[in-house]
Structure formats: structure tokens, C-alpha cells
């Protein structure tokens, strides 16, 4: 009975990882669009050096944040799908991602805490052997 409960929790965590990853990729794509908007401001601005510098700084910041979000979201999707298939490596990867997710208030904290709570249990470990 306990193993069936853990199995359902693991399937749910895998689904949550995929959803979290997809939303993070979407946020990364929208941030990338903001970065491209800043690039458009740079190209359309006049010879004023101050506005060009500020727009360049903002464009670089948005593109960097977008790249981080897209990579982070892709990692969650790439771990969530194999987690549902009980791949041995996916449990360890989910534990690592969940540990870092604890810092991302409030939703990442909930996802990370739940993932750690379920995946560190002895009956969950047996499902991945």
C-alpha cells in the first residue's frame, strides 16, 4: 500500500516538474522578448550616449536572465518526464533541482520541499532501483 502511495506521489512530482519547467521556459521567452525590445530601442535611439548605454545594459540583463530561465525550465522538463518512468538517474537529478528550487519563493520552495520529502523516503528509493 505504501509503495502505491509513493508511486502516485512520484508521478505527481514528475508532472509538477514538467509544468514548472514549461512555465519557466515561457517566462524565459517573454523575458527574451523584452531584451529584444531593448535592442530595438538601442537601434532607434539617436546619438545620445546615456540612453544607448542604459538600453544596452538592460538588453544584456534581459537576455542573460532569459537564457538562465530557458535552461532551468528545460532541465526541469528533462528530469520530470524520466522521473515518471522511474529512471534511476532522474531521482538524483530531481533531488538536486528540488534543493535549488527551495530558494525560489514561493512556488519553487513548495515544489522543492515536496520533492525532497517524497524522494528521500525509503520506499521511494526502492522504486528507482
Tab-separated table of C-alpha atoms in Angstrom:
chain	number	residue	atom	x	y	z
A	1	UNK	CA	0.000	0.000	0.000
A	2	UNK	CA	2.755	2.440	0.928
A	3	UNK	CA	4.590	1.824	-2.345
A	4	UNK	CA	1.451	2.626	-4.346
A	5	UNK	CA	1.124	5.920	-2.495
A	6	UNK	CA	4.768	6.778	-3.162
A	7	UNK	CA	4.317	5.843	-6.804
A	8	UNK	CA	1.386	8.249	-7.137
A	9	UNK	CA	3.372	10.999	-5.393
A	10	UNK	CA	6.341	10.438	-7.713
A	11	UNK	CA	4.089	10.637	-10.776
A	12	UNK	CA	2.669	13.880	-9.393
A	13	UNK	CA	6.142	15.315	-8.754
A	14	UNK	CA	7.137	14.415	-12.316
A	15	UNK	CA	4.079	16.240	-13.641
A	16	UNK	CA	4.809	19.252	-11.430
A	17	UNK	CA	8.396	19.350	-12.695
A	18	UNK	CA	7.176	19.373	-16.299
A	19	UNK	CA	4.612	22.119	-15.584
A	20	UNK	CA	7.171	24.195	-13.623
A	21	UNK	CA	9.660	23.762	-16.465
A	22	UNK	CA	7.159	24.754	-19.149
A	23	UNK	CA	6.151	27.880	-17.224
A	24	UNK	CA	9.795	28.795	-16.650
A	25	UNK	CA	10.536	28.398	-20.365
A	26	UNK	CA	7.544	30.647	-21.117
A	27	UNK	CA	8.847	33.268	-18.688
A	28	UNK	CA	12.275	32.997	-20.327
A	29	UNK	CA	10.774	33.516	-23.769
A	30	UNK	CA	8.856	36.608	-22.634
A	31	UNK	CA	11.990	37.991	-20.966
A	32	UNK	CA	13.862	37.395	-24.199
A	33	UNK	CA	11.187	39.434	-25.991
A	34	UNK	CA	11.783	42.283	-23.531
A	35	UNK	CA	15.502	42.050	-24.282
A	36	UNK	CA	14.804	42.279	-27.992
A	37	UNK	CA	12.658	45.346	-27.285
A	38	UNK	CA	15.614	46.943	-25.544
A	39	UNK	CA	17.756	46.131	-28.579
A	40	UNK	CA	15.160	47.844	-30.788
A	41	UNK	CA	15.400	50.946	-28.568
A	42	UNK	CA	19.170	50.937	-28.991
A	43	UNK	CA	18.888	50.816	-32.773
A	44	UNK	CA	16.247	53.526	-32.966
A	45	UNK	CA	17.773	55.936	-30.467
A	46	UNK	CA	19.681	58.983	-31.510
A	47	UNK	CA	23.257	59.842	-30.749
A	48	UNK	CA	22.580	60.217	-27.015
A	49	UNK	CA	25.190	58.073	-25.330
A	50	UNK	CA	23.394	57.802	-21.952
A	51	UNK	CA	20.246	56.204	-23.288
A	52	UNK	CA	22.217	53.814	-25.504
A	53	UNK	CA	24.315	52.636	-22.563
A	54	UNK	CA	21.274	52.096	-20.342
A	55	UNK	CA	19.390	50.244	-23.078
A	56	UNK	CA	22.446	48.082	-23.799
A	57	UNK	CA	22.765	47.211	-20.137
A	58	UNK	CA	19.078	46.326	-19.858
A	59	UNK	CA	19.191	44.299	-23.084
A	60	UNK	CA	22.172	42.285	-21.844
A	61	UNK	CA	20.487	41.717	-18.480
A	62	UNK	CA	17.205	40.552	-20.031
A	63	UNK	CA	18.933	38.222	-22.484
A	64	UNK	CA	21.079	36.705	-19.711
A	65	UNK	CA	18.063	36.184	-17.440
A	66	UNK	CA	16.087	34.720	-20.330
A	67	UNK	CA	18.860	32.246	-21.114
A	68	UNK	CA	19.046	31.158	-17.467
A	69	UNK	CA	15.255	30.713	-17.285
A	70	UNK	CA	15.115	28.713	-20.512
A	71	UNK	CA	17.938	26.408	-19.406
A	72	UNK	CA	16.393	25.997	-15.934
A	73	UNK	CA	12.978	25.192	-17.384
A	74	UNK	CA	14.426	22.752	-19.891
A	75	UNK	CA	16.269	20.970	-17.074
A	76	UNK	CA	13.007	20.539	-15.170
A	77	UNK	CA	11.208	19.115	-18.195
A	78	UNK	CA	14.184	16.852	-18.966
A	79	UNK	CA	14.037	15.470	-15.403
A	80	UNK	CA	10.254	15.390	-14.942
A	81	UNK	CA	9.498	13.038	-17.822
A	82	UNK	CA	12.092	10.356	-16.875
A	83	UNK	CA	11.081	10.720	-13.212
A	84	UNK	CA	7.640	9.425	-14.120
A	85	UNK	CA	9.310	6.495	-15.924
A	86	UNK	CA	11.367	5.708	-12.797
A	87	UNK	CA	14.778	6.192	-14.389
A	88	UNK	CA	17.437	5.767	-11.700
A	89	UNK	CA	19.327	8.969	-12.539
A	90	UNK	CA	16.168	11.090	-12.594
A	91	UNK	CA	15.619	10.731	-8.843
A	92	UNK	CA	19.068	12.130	-8.112
A	93	UNK	CA	18.628	14.924	-10.645
A	94	UNK	CA	15.212	15.787	-9.178
A	95	UNK	CA	16.753	15.935	-5.704
A	96	UNK	CA	19.405	18.359	-6.960
A	97	UNK	CA	16.906	20.571	-8.796
A	98	UNK	CA	14.495	20.427	-5.856
A	99	UNK	CA	17.236	21.516	-3.477
A	100	UNK	CA	17.933	24.599	-5.568
A	101	UNK	CA	14.203	25.222	-6.087
A	102	UNK	CA	13.898	25.750	-2.324
A	103	UNK	CA	15.426	29.203	-2.868
A	104	UNK	CA	12.785	30.275	-5.416
A	105	UNK	CA	9.971	31.641	-3.266
A	106	UNK	CA	7.112	30.757	-3.046
A	107	UNK	CA	6.329	28.097	-5.674
A	108	UNK	CA	9.840	26.717	-6.022
A	109	UNK	CA	10.021	26.312	-2.257
A	110	UNK	CA	6.814	24.284	-2.253
A	111	UNK	CA	7.911	22.144	-5.202
A	112	UNK	CA	11.406	21.606	-3.802
A	113	UNK	CA	10.163	20.753	-0.328
A	114	UNK	CA	7.592	18.309	-1.664
A	115	UNK	CA	10.127	16.670	-3.993
A	116	UNK	CA	12.659	16.261	-1.195
A	117	UNK	CA	10.020	14.970	1.218
A	118	UNK	CA	8.843	12.246	-1.177
A	119	UNK	CA	12.057	11.314	-2.999
A	120	UNK	CA	14.151	10.894	0.169
A	121	UNK	CA	11.768	8.301	1.631
A	122	UNK	CA	12.973	4.702	1.742
A	123	UNK	CA	10.020	3.306	-0.228
A	124	UNK	CA	10.613	5.869	-2.978
A	125	UNK	CA	14.258	4.849	-3.209
A	126	UNK	CA	13.189	1.237	-3.803
A	127	UNK	CA	11.028	2.275	-6.766
A	128	UNK	CA	14.114	3.593	-8.586
A	129	UNK	CA	16.316	0.506	-8.096
